XYZ file of C-alpha atoms in Angstrom:
730
model
C 19.968 -134.409 30.993
C 18.275 -131.351 32.266
C 19.358 -128.246 30.647
C 20.214 -125.299 32.577
C 19.920 -122.236 30.537
C 21.454 -118.935 31.192
C 19.595 -116.461 32.985
C 19.231 -112.732 31.324
C 17.460 -111.268 33.642
C 18.230 -107.331 34.553
C 16.620 -105.770 37.108
C 15.833 -101.910 37.967
C 13.595 -100.473 40.350
C 10.684 -102.673 41.031
C 11.174 -104.117 37.366
C 12.867 -107.019 35.955
C 13.374 -107.643 32.093
C 14.138 -111.177 31.151
C 15.968 -110.736 28.127
C 15.531 -114.364 26.735
C 11.879 -114.683 26.924
C 11.508 -110.948 26.335
C 9.213 -110.405 29.274
C 8.759 -107.478 31.876
C 7.747 -107.916 35.185
C 6.695 -105.302 38.086
C 7.137 -106.787 41.540
C 6.894 -110.468 39.974
C 3.859 -109.484 37.982
C 4.248 -109.561 34.114
C 3.510 -106.385 32.590
C 1.957 -106.306 28.814
C 4.709 -105.297 26.341
C 4.629 -105.498 22.999
C 7.822 -106.839 20.893
C 9.157 -103.516 19.444
C 8.927 -101.504 22.668
C 10.648 -104.601 24.661
C 13.226 -104.383 21.946
C 14.100 -100.801 22.656
C 14.458 -101.535 26.244
C 16.656 -104.040 25.609
C 18.761 -101.616 23.751
C 18.809 -99.128 26.287
C 19.464 -101.547 28.855
C 22.657 -102.904 27.112
C 24.284 -99.417 27.415
C 22.789 -97.789 30.572
C 23.877 -94.170 31.208
C 24.977 -93.832 27.602
C 23.117 -92.204 24.710
C 21.622 -94.630 21.982
C 21.113 -92.959 18.818
C 18.296 -93.063 16.789
C 20.105 -94.537 14.222
C 21.360 -97.354 16.402
C 17.795 -98.135 17.562
C 16.759 -98.370 13.943
C 19.256 -101.089 13.125
C 18.240 -102.892 15.931
C 14.467 -102.467 15.703
C 14.195 -101.736 12.069
C 16.678 -103.391 9.873
C 17.393 -102.133 5.968
C 14.778 -104.232 4.450
C 11.511 -103.191 6.875
C 9.409 -100.261 5.666
C 8.125 -98.620 8.079
C 7.833 -94.681 8.964
C 10.588 -94.760 11.477
C 10.047 -91.518 13.136
C 6.248 -92.628 14.173
C 7.047 -95.937 14.871
C 9.834 -95.001 17.245
C 7.778 -92.591 18.906
C 4.997 -94.974 19.365
C 7.495 -97.598 20.887
C 8.984 -94.867 23.425
C 5.537 -94.213 24.329
C 4.302 -97.616 25.167
C 7.162 -98.169 27.095
C 6.694 -95.538 29.325
C 3.393 -96.379 29.711
C 4.556 -99.832 30.644
C 7.144 -98.330 33.219
C 5.055 -95.180 34.666
C 7.643 -93.081 33.376
C 7.351 -89.390 32.361
C 9.263 -87.809 29.507
C 9.012 -84.645 31.263
C 10.470 -85.885 34.663
C 11.957 -89.414 33.446
C 13.108 -91.979 36.104
C 14.214 -94.751 33.779
C 14.312 -93.447 30.043
C 15.588 -89.968 29.334
C 14.767 -88.210 25.944
C 17.871 -86.384 24.120
C 16.449 -84.155 21.739
C 17.397 -84.812 18.074
C 19.849 -87.576 19.321
C 18.249 -90.372 21.005
C 17.288 -92.087 24.400
C 19.511 -92.595 27.866
C 18.699 -95.305 30.066
C 18.717 -93.441 34.021
C 18.188 -96.123 36.602
C 20.833 -98.108 38.001
C 20.697 -101.979 37.129
C 20.823 -105.068 38.898
C 22.196 -107.727 36.673
C 22.692 -111.269 36.870
C 26.172 -112.165 36.348
C 25.575 -114.810 33.425
C 23.392 -111.863 31.690
C 25.117 -110.821 28.263
C 23.748 -107.184 29.435
C 26.827 -108.177 32.302
C 29.734 -108.395 29.590
C 28.843 -104.881 28.222
C 28.504 -103.243 31.736
C 31.333 -101.703 33.560
C 33.624 -103.689 35.490
C 33.992 -101.380 38.233
C 30.400 -101.739 40.163
C 31.537 -105.691 40.179
C 34.834 -104.858 41.753
C 32.724 -102.775 43.940
C 30.235 -105.447 44.716
C 33.295 -107.814 45.607
C 34.752 -105.166 47.983
C 31.522 -104.868 49.911
C 31.227 -108.582 50.307
C 34.466 -108.886 51.663
C 34.012 -106.671 53.990
C 30.733 -107.608 55.060
C 31.925 -111.136 55.432
C 34.804 -109.393 57.584
C 32.248 -108.009 59.981
C 30.575 -111.291 60.395
C 33.543 -112.899 61.545
C 34.883 -110.121 63.761
C 32.191 -107.843 65.214
C 31.317 -108.625 68.399
C 27.921 -106.789 68.500
C 25.498 -108.947 70.768
C 21.952 -108.992 69.174
C 19.123 -107.998 72.040
C 16.275 -110.412 72.342
C 12.686 -110.423 73.215
C 10.485 -112.961 74.205
C 7.138 -112.770 72.341
C 6.928 -116.451 71.991
C 6.797 -117.727 75.200
C 8.112 -121.140 75.718
C 6.473 -124.080 77.597
C 7.395 -125.024 81.150
C 9.007 -128.447 80.259
C 11.298 -126.125 78.015
C 12.037 -123.654 80.966
C 15.859 -124.402 80.314
C 15.605 -122.377 77.444
C 15.837 -119.007 76.413
C 14.170 -117.091 73.247
C 15.906 -114.659 71.622
C 14.992 -112.552 68.087
C 17.634 -112.850 65.227
C 16.576 -110.468 62.647
C 14.789 -107.082 62.834
C 14.274 -106.385 59.087
C 10.837 -104.588 57.913
C 10.100 -107.240 55.542
C 9.537 -110.758 55.293
C 12.163 -113.461 56.560
C 11.541 -116.989 56.708
C 12.693 -120.857 56.393
C 15.781 -120.734 58.621
C 18.287 -123.076 59.307
C 21.153 -123.430 61.700
C 24.339 -124.923 61.188
C 25.615 -128.115 62.835
C 27.908 -126.170 65.196
C 25.052 -123.579 65.959
C 27.264 -120.572 65.278
C 25.553 -119.535 61.931
C 21.816 -119.263 60.830
C 21.001 -119.171 57.121
C 17.635 -118.136 56.045
C 15.833 -116.553 53.256
C 14.734 -112.671 53.041
C 13.671 -110.113 50.774
C 15.513 -107.145 52.725
C 17.550 -106.160 49.562
C 14.628 -104.783 48.379
C 14.363 -106.292 45.237
C 10.372 -107.639 45.516
C 11.975 -111.427 45.824
C 13.665 -113.465 49.199
C 17.387 -114.242 48.631
C 19.576 -116.966 50.800
C 21.263 -114.507 53.614
C 23.727 -115.944 55.997
C 23.959 -114.337 59.769
C 26.836 -115.148 62.253
C 25.320 -115.564 65.997
C 26.256 -112.745 67.883
C 27.925 -110.648 64.941
C 27.170 -107.912 62.555
C 25.052 -107.565 59.242
C 24.260 -110.828 57.430
C 25.812 -111.638 54.127
C 23.796 -112.342 51.105
C 24.399 -115.308 48.970
C 22.163 -115.426 45.933
C 21.608 -112.888 43.539
C 19.252 -114.733 41.035
C 16.000 -113.312 39.581
C 13.625 -115.737 41.420
C 12.736 -116.165 44.621
C 15.317 -118.582 46.556
C 14.505 -120.186 49.879
C 14.670 -123.276 52.110
C 18.226 -123.197 52.745
C 19.701 -126.022 54.825
C 23.697 -126.361 55.849
C 25.757 -129.495 55.257
C 27.171 -131.209 58.111
C 30.362 -129.901 57.980
C 29.666 -126.240 57.393
C 30.864 -125.791 53.820
C 27.727 -126.070 51.904
C 24.485 -124.534 51.861
C 21.405 -126.213 49.719
C 18.318 -124.369 48.930
C 15.381 -124.155 46.569
C 15.274 -121.687 43.484
C 12.175 -120.876 41.510
C 14.259 -120.556 38.531
C 13.738 -122.421 35.484
C 10.055 -123.580 37.249
C 11.615 -124.674 40.352
C 15.099 -126.380 41.227
C 17.695 -127.241 43.829
C 21.174 -125.913 44.171
C 24.090 -125.636 46.354
C 26.394 -122.762 47.162
C 29.373 -122.304 49.589
C 28.528 -120.982 53.135
C 30.820 -117.741 52.437
C 29.478 -117.255 48.942
C 30.301 -118.156 45.480
C 28.885 -119.710 42.282
C 25.595 -121.742 42.848
C 25.632 -125.299 41.287
C 22.676 -127.051 40.116
C 21.399 -129.693 41.874
C 17.970 -131.639 40.805
C 15.030 -130.079 39.088
C 11.840 -129.211 40.725
C 13.074 -130.061 44.803
C 11.801 -128.762 47.674
C 12.976 -128.445 51.291
C 16.405 -130.050 50.914
C 18.060 -131.848 53.823
C 21.564 -132.974 54.287
C 22.282 -136.456 55.662
C 23.535 -136.897 59.133
C 27.055 -137.915 57.241
C 26.631 -135.236 54.446
C 26.915 -137.518 51.825
C 23.208 -137.589 50.568
C 20.295 -135.025 50.129
C 16.756 -135.963 50.539
C 14.105 -133.579 49.122
C 10.610 -133.985 47.741
C 8.747 -132.815 44.710
C 5.415 -131.652 44.174
C 3.276 -128.734 45.177
C 2.996 -126.609 48.519
C -1.044 -127.252 48.918
C -0.695 -130.922 48.874
C 0.318 -133.897 51.264
C 1.087 -136.163 47.861
C 4.356 -135.923 46.283
C 7.426 -137.870 45.537
C 10.273 -138.232 48.041
C 13.496 -138.539 46.583
C 17.592 -138.531 47.563
C 20.244 -137.640 45.726
C 24.378 -137.826 46.421
C 25.711 -134.158 47.543
C 27.938 -134.068 45.010
C 25.259 -134.439 42.201
C 23.888 -137.398 40.167
C 20.994 -139.265 39.231
C 18.187 -138.719 41.817
C 16.507 -142.133 43.442
C 12.943 -141.927 44.295
C 12.104 -143.305 47.639
C 8.410 -142.885 48.578
C 5.203 -140.997 47.951
C 5.265 -138.034 49.799
C 6.386 -134.792 51.102
C 8.553 -132.708 53.841
C 11.091 -135.801 54.799
C 13.359 -135.346 57.745
C 16.185 -137.387 58.619
C 16.656 -139.586 61.559
C 19.763 -138.808 63.966
C 21.365 -141.926 62.817
C 20.631 -141.335 59.190
C 19.056 -145.162 58.557
C 15.329 -143.470 58.121
C 13.014 -140.749 57.147
C 9.954 -139.305 58.795
C 7.852 -138.001 56.309
C 3.922 -136.830 55.409
C 2.156 -138.913 53.171
C -1.647 -139.281 52.443
C -4.213 -136.890 52.347
C -4.276 -133.227 54.046
C -4.573 -132.594 58.173
C -5.380 -134.564 61.158
C -8.798 -135.972 59.630
C -6.684 -137.860 56.811
C -3.034 -137.441 56.581
C -0.362 -139.145 58.832
C 3.094 -139.226 59.074
C 5.255 -142.019 58.248
C 8.834 -143.723 58.635
C 10.299 -145.433 55.981
C 14.298 -146.728 55.510
C 16.409 -146.087 52.216
C 16.153 -149.100 50.994
C 12.256 -148.127 50.210
C 11.748 -152.002 49.723
C 9.100 -151.847 52.217
C 6.056 -150.247 52.930
C 6.644 -147.255 55.106
C 5.361 -147.691 58.650
C 2.592 -145.215 59.573
C 2.584 -142.849 62.605
C -0.848 -142.876 64.668
C -2.413 -139.742 64.409
C -3.740 -140.000 68.147
C -0.651 -138.157 69.015
C -1.918 -134.795 67.343
C -6.123 -135.368 68.424
C -5.587 -131.929 70.926
C -4.019 -130.198 67.674
C -6.384 -128.282 65.487
C -3.816 -128.363 62.625
C -6.990 -129.072 60.002
C -7.142 -125.184 60.460
C -3.513 -125.038 58.949
C -2.937 -128.433 56.806
C 0.137 -126.533 55.230
C 2.107 -126.533 58.338
C 1.245 -129.982 59.566
C 4.542 -131.614 58.640
C 7.478 -133.129 60.247
C 10.249 -129.847 60.628
C 13.170 -132.146 62.266
C 13.461 -135.117 63.947
C 15.970 -134.496 66.979
C 18.336 -136.832 68.234
C 16.403 -137.556 71.366
C 13.521 -139.093 69.411
C 11.324 -135.759 69.434
C 10.209 -134.554 65.809
C 9.174 -130.712 65.918
C 6.126 -129.358 63.839
C 3.667 -126.241 63.676
C 0.098 -126.437 64.842
C -2.595 -124.534 66.073
C -4.109 -124.287 69.365
C -6.478 -121.050 70.142
C -5.496 -118.124 67.971
C -1.634 -119.185 67.509
C 0.405 -121.416 65.009
C 2.854 -122.516 67.482
C 5.801 -125.302 67.801
C 4.985 -128.632 69.411
C 7.393 -131.651 69.837
C 6.174 -135.229 69.731
C 8.452 -138.551 70.126
C 8.299 -140.673 67.542
C 10.747 -144.068 67.876
C 12.252 -145.325 64.502
C 9.768 -147.767 64.339
C 7.244 -145.290 64.193
C 5.594 -146.019 67.744
C 5.167 -143.232 70.326
C 3.705 -143.475 74.052
C 2.756 -139.950 74.552
C 0.813 -137.084 72.711
C 2.218 -133.614 71.218
C 3.516 -131.222 73.658
C 3.592 -127.629 72.861
C 6.538 -125.453 73.032
C 5.701 -121.954 72.403
C 2.383 -120.049 73.155
C 2.615 -117.014 71.218
C -0.513 -115.892 69.102
C 1.225 -115.413 65.712
C 2.419 -117.981 63.446
C 5.712 -119.930 64.580
C 6.754 -122.125 61.622
C 9.928 -123.441 59.843
C 11.594 -124.900 63.116
C 14.884 -126.361 62.557
C 17.747 -127.483 65.236
C 21.191 -127.990 65.453
C 22.984 -130.723 67.306
C 23.865 -128.534 69.990
C 20.169 -128.002 70.753
C 19.713 -124.497 69.317
C 16.166 -124.454 67.696
C 15.759 -121.406 65.150
C 12.140 -120.707 63.512
C 10.203 -118.096 61.790
C 7.924 -115.818 63.695
C 5.490 -114.953 60.428
C 2.522 -112.858 60.963
C 0.007 -113.038 58.316
C -2.685 -110.339 57.067
C -5.663 -111.173 54.971
C -7.412 -108.293 52.870
C -9.558 -108.044 49.622
C -8.126 -106.979 46.759
C -9.328 -105.913 43.319
C -7.618 -106.565 39.645
C -8.936 -103.865 37.357
C -9.808 -105.802 34.432
C -12.206 -105.922 31.239
C -13.543 -109.224 31.838
C -15.139 -110.073 28.868
C -12.100 -110.115 27.332
C -9.464 -110.997 30.156
C -7.545 -107.890 29.245
C -5.930 -106.743 32.635
C -6.158 -103.036 32.860
C -3.906 -101.962 35.998
C -2.601 -103.013 39.283
C -4.015 -104.853 41.952
C -6.003 -102.320 44.447
C -6.408 -103.169 48.078
C -10.231 -103.050 48.914
C -10.080 -103.737 52.910
C -7.306 -102.717 55.049
C -7.819 -103.342 58.932
C -5.761 -105.517 61.059
C -8.595 -108.467 61.252
C -8.633 -111.159 58.470
C -10.842 -110.263 55.598
C -11.482 -112.968 52.846
C -13.786 -114.802 50.862
C -15.022 -112.214 48.628
C -17.714 -111.928 46.508
C -18.893 -109.092 43.866
C -22.074 -107.799 42.299
C -22.085 -107.656 38.367
C -21.797 -104.207 38.256
C -18.391 -103.823 40.216
C -19.953 -101.430 43.102
C -21.446 -104.117 45.952
C -18.745 -106.260 47.695
C -19.478 -108.947 50.392
C -16.502 -110.468 52.445
C -15.923 -112.017 55.590
C -13.964 -110.678 58.345
C -12.703 -111.453 61.959
C -10.702 -114.044 63.793
C -11.187 -117.564 64.483
C -13.216 -116.820 67.628
C -15.687 -114.625 65.718
C -16.568 -114.134 62.279
C -18.598 -111.675 60.587
C -19.736 -110.661 57.093
C -19.617 -107.250 55.567
C -21.141 -105.264 52.842
C -19.178 -102.754 51.301
C -20.463 -100.120 48.586
C -17.526 -99.353 46.598
C -18.751 -96.052 45.093
C -19.352 -94.702 48.409
C -17.207 -96.506 50.753
C -20.459 -97.498 53.414
C -19.355 -100.883 54.915
C -22.290 -102.234 57.216
C -22.536 -105.751 58.689
C -24.898 -108.087 57.086
C -26.132 -109.559 60.480
C -25.321 -108.379 64.234
C -24.447 -110.842 67.051
C -25.359 -113.355 68.223
C -25.775 -114.974 64.857
C -22.594 -116.061 62.775
C -22.868 -115.307 59.124
C -20.901 -117.882 57.059
C -20.927 -116.738 53.761
C -23.067 -114.320 51.423
C -23.655 -113.736 48.014
C -25.339 -110.398 45.908
C -27.080 -110.190 42.501
C -26.064 -108.349 40.032
C -26.962 -105.198 40.624
C -25.993 -105.498 44.544
C -29.868 -104.924 45.358
C -30.688 -108.545 46.681
C -28.097 -110.444 49.212
C -28.151 -113.612 50.121
C -26.600 -115.018 52.931
C -26.103 -118.173 55.546
C -26.209 -117.735 59.244
C -25.238 -119.837 62.042
C -27.187 -119.462 65.603
C -25.702 -119.839 68.933
C -28.018 -123.351 69.251
C -26.479 -124.376 65.870
C -28.937 -123.957 63.507
C -27.768 -123.107 60.012
C -30.432 -120.782 58.193
C -30.270 -119.426 54.549
C -31.738 -115.761 54.296
C -32.698 -113.670 51.300
C -32.941 -109.735 51.784
C -33.762 -107.124 49.076
C -32.802 -103.563 49.502
C -33.100 -103.484 53.098
C -30.780 -106.024 55.664
C -33.031 -105.322 58.461
C -35.972 -107.164 56.270
C -35.143 -110.550 55.408
C -36.740 -113.878 54.351
C -36.057 -117.232 55.256
C -35.393 -119.558 52.748
C -34.422 -122.983 54.437
C -33.191 -124.174 57.615
C -29.986 -126.664 58.100
C -30.281 -127.037 54.298
C -26.354 -127.062 53.524
C -23.894 -124.299 52.464
C -24.632 -121.499 50.557
C -22.228 -121.679 47.204
C -23.672 -118.690 44.843
C -26.318 -117.303 43.518
C -27.246 -116.640 39.463
C -26.523 -112.620 38.790
C -30.500 -112.362 38.518
C -30.946 -114.010 41.540
C -33.350 -116.501 40.300
C -31.146 -119.591 41.285
C -29.353 -119.891 44.896
C -26.704 -122.938 44.667
C -26.548 -124.812 48.085
C -24.544 -127.833 48.600
C -25.277 -130.295 50.890
C -22.598 -132.685 52.792
C -21.799 -136.347 51.907
C -24.582 -138.917 51.907
C -22.741 -141.872 52.914
C -25.435 -144.301 51.341
C -25.600 -143.293 47.984
C -21.806 -142.275 47.879
C -22.579 -138.582 46.459
C -22.830 -135.100 48.003
C -25.752 -133.406 46.284
C -25.812 -129.939 45.081
C -29.226 -127.829 45.527
C -30.741 -125.485 43.109
C -33.379 -123.365 45.038
C -35.918 -121.646 42.668
C -36.399 -118.033 44.413
C -39.528 -117.641 42.467
C -41.128 -121.019 42.805
C -39.634 -121.635 46.256
C -38.771 -125.397 44.817
C -35.578 -127.309 45.562
C -34.060 -129.147 42.674
C -31.121 -131.899 43.878
C -28.395 -132.525 41.077
C -26.304 -135.866 42.356
C -22.563 -134.870 41.817
C -19.432 -136.627 42.624
C -18.219 -136.667 46.082
C -15.612 -133.875 46.756
C -17.558 -131.397 44.938
C -16.920 -127.581 46.182
C -18.070 -124.013 45.008
C -20.580 -124.618 42.479
C -21.361 -121.828 40.030
C -24.020 -121.972 37.470
C -24.153 -120.553 34.278
C -26.639 -117.611 33.344
C -28.341 -119.847 31.473
C -28.836 -122.176 34.098
C -27.920 -125.080 31.494
C -24.319 -125.689 32.869
C -22.656 -126.065 36.269
C -18.733 -125.725 37.136
C -17.147 -126.709 40.557
C -13.945 -127.905 41.674
C -13.706 -131.306 43.050
C -11.083 -132.118 45.791
C -9.059 -134.867 44.842
C -6.510 -137.571 46.619
C -3.863 -135.488 48.544
C -5.997 -131.993 48.655
C -5.373 -131.795 44.577
C -8.279 -129.825 42.761
C -9.775 -130.325 39.543
C -12.428 -127.868 37.569
C -15.130 -129.923 36.342
C -17.998 -128.491 33.971
C -21.295 -130.408 33.678
C -24.658 -129.736 31.997
C -27.377 -129.560 34.612
C -29.074 -133.151 33.478
C -29.164 -136.243 34.917
C -27.505 -138.813 32.850
C -27.669 -142.601 32.832
C -25.313 -143.399 35.823
C -27.990 -141.015 38.114
C -25.075 -138.341 37.982
C -25.384 -135.146 36.057
C -24.200 -135.550 32.166
C -21.607 -134.477 30.045
C -19.517 -134.163 33.069
C -15.743 -133.709 32.046
C -12.438 -132.314 33.913
C -11.613 -129.298 32.424
C -8.126 -129.220 34.196
C -5.604 -131.439 34.336
C -4.643 -133.564 37.574
C -1.092 -132.015 37.585
C -1.844 -129.110 39.321
C -4.427 -127.534 41.758
C -7.328 -125.617 40.072
C -9.979 -124.095 41.847
C -12.798 -121.329 42.803
C -14.628 -121.187 39.002
C -16.208 -118.161 38.203
C -18.195 -118.149 34.696
C -18.284 -114.786 32.542
C -22.190 -114.077 32.427
C -22.319 -115.259 29.014
C -20.804 -118.562 29.471
C -18.006 -118.343 27.201
C -15.128 -117.647 29.719
C -14.431 -119.707 32.865
C -11.820 -118.219 35.299
C -10.544 -119.711 38.040
C -7.142 -120.008 40.284
C -4.386 -122.483 39.726
C -0.680 -123.334 40.958
C 0.097 -124.444 37.420
C 3.500 -122.664 37.417
C 4.399 -123.102 41.426
C 2.286 -120.141 42.409
C -1.308 -119.613 42.782
C -2.300 -117.667 40.083
C -5.582 -116.385 37.687
C -6.390 -117.939 34.408
C -9.233 -117.933 32.189
C -10.614 -120.507 29.830
C -12.562 -119.313 26.132
C -15.229 -122.036 25.961
C -17.545 -123.014 23.269
C -21.025 -121.149 23.741
C -22.666 -124.410 22.879
C -20.679 -127.356 24.308
C -18.705 -125.605 26.912
C -15.531 -127.295 25.682
C -12.250 -125.573 25.612
C -12.324 -122.803 22.567
C -8.936 -121.576 22.451
C -5.720 -121.047 24.760
C -5.651 -120.805 28.214
C -5.362 -117.108 29.081
C -2.806 -115.783 31.945
C -4.786 -113.083 33.694
C -2.816 -112.204 36.682
C 0.425 -113.875 37.701
C 1.315 -113.314 41.426
C 4.954 -114.363 42.531
C 5.667 -111.677 45.451
C 6.789 -113.694 48.496
C 5.219 -110.843 50.554
C 1.761 -110.303 48.850
C 0.336 -113.198 47.540
C -2.950 -115.436 46.732
C -0.455 -118.179 47.988
C 0.111 -117.099 51.676
C -3.619 -117.940 52.515
C -3.788 -121.415 54.141
C -7.424 -122.566 52.749
C -7.800 -121.808 48.918
C -11.217 -121.290 49.084
C -10.365 -117.968 50.918
C -9.091 -116.459 48.069
C -13.189 -116.270 46.931
C -12.612 -115.583 43.376
C -15.301 -113.350 42.063
C -15.764 -111.383 38.723
C -17.531 -108.173 37.659
C -17.668 -106.436 34.454
C -14.280 -104.048 35.089
C -12.840 -105.999 37.938
C -11.999 -109.618 39.420
C -11.994 -109.561 43.399
C -10.150 -112.111 45.681
C -8.245 -112.353 48.920
C -4.366 -112.103 49.400
C -2.244 -112.505 52.430
C 0.730 -110.159 53.519
C 3.498 -111.865 55.576
C 6.123 -110.239 57.207
C 8.598 -112.320 59.368
C 11.394 -112.478 61.714
C 13.965 -115.303 62.675
C 14.264 -116.474 66.331
C 16.386 -119.060 67.666
C 15.340 -120.822 71.022
C 18.862 -122.044 72.917
C 19.760 -123.225 76.262
C 20.437 -120.230 78.388
C 24.117 -120.942 79.146
C 24.533 -120.961 75.330
C 27.582 -118.771 74.095
């Protein structure tokens, strides 16, 4: 049986304090805080607005059998707590000093109902909250305000009987909408509460303000209505991720199943289908569970299942990612036979390999069409494709919307109302101040680029002064060089050549980059000091992966070699001009060489887009491949973009091992490069709006390490909910 421990999270401002695990987070990012300062914070949170005397604090923090210099220890704890909160003793926002008495907590609290702090808090705020909820519900049910609408996502001519209108107008993120069976209510996830996380909200179409349904401390999203409209199932990130249900008009959440994603009620309402896995993989496991709970039953390997209209079959994604390897499949609930594969030819003209994350069925309509999101031109739009219960189709996919944004998460009611999220995404390069030789984080992330263009795949010089990154849009990409000390930004190469990747030496004085000419020729160049002067190293020789800090070795990856079954990593010696080919197993990417040129670290793309970090010695073994190769990370998570600290005793990489893409570092033995100590959590990023996980191509994160910072790209998402419905809809 799965345990469901009580939540003990108290929210104030942009902070969350977990009283069970004794963790403090700011906008979802963990803030390092020692035990005594946290216990001081807890003592103040238990009595907000009241003076907690020094004697009371002493009893809680230092019992009678503890011998300390109390005044000095308390002052130190208070100082460290203020530093963590960014607070000031002179102008306090959170913790006020009461001279010769004690301390008082000033900020208003948002408390989970199950928190022990809730019992100590006054019942008056709870009564006020209940009255507000009743008022909001009355407004939803009675108000007659009609929403205005615009038509930015244009519709296809074959759907010219439909109209588009916008449902939400929040200055934030609204996503994963669903519509009730009668088409009158929309539920969606939004951060409109201003607490830096997603909650489930309910909106009556054509009525007033939305009603907030969930108040948990973690992100809650992917809602789904039961056919009778009484329940909403949803995904919560609480306790590592789980499915819950909640009454549609509000109430207590009920645990349903662990680890589940994107729940969908069966047409008769008796069952819920969902999948378990990580967002960035087409592999996973599909389960079905009774709506009233019980033991889940595993059906198929795959993800993102949707029901047929009769509830007899499921349509889902299985296999590798994207059009090039993944495919849809149809299976029944018995799961006794292999699922029927749907032909990939129906998606041939949809370039969804650029956004493999969205190449999943969103809903299977009663008329046999399945909706999904796919790329055409610069937009990520809604498409439909007919799929029979036997997995057959007689025509290709049709584009339904023609906006230039990102239109995702479509869902439809039986009445024909289709809701979806229009979610713009902007990518920028960020810096995390870090003492990288010890992995000690020194501050909050800082944005290094801020234009409207897509800016990602950054590389930083070891001294932390010279940054290179890719910028532009799909039709035109450029590579830029930025001096962080002066702010000067220059393009590496002017048109007509396109730059595809660049790297710099430890002092930023030398730049290596790969270009592609209009005739399709690839070249790798080297510039020292003056970008107008360059030396060609090779042509059509492969992808530029990295450069050692001293510029001595350039790492180049060549494409798959069919006769031998391996992908070659080539080392180019800039002093001798010699190429050395290293056979690595197929799927190797982002190879980086240690400073002593003895070891290589890279990630290997496994089945279903899973990635594992590999370390190997640069010697050829008996089997013909580089020797002493071993997986640094396990296959249960997605790990990639490995980056050495110069002495070779730390290896940084990105991973989704906690369900979100975050940054870790592994201490290594200086001789064997085997793990030498516990994995270090460097940067946790669970913010729904600005995150590493918002980047569809994980390699675009571009994790790079300097002495005083780590640079990477993060995506900032905003979004609103739209509805596409018949023109005569009420």
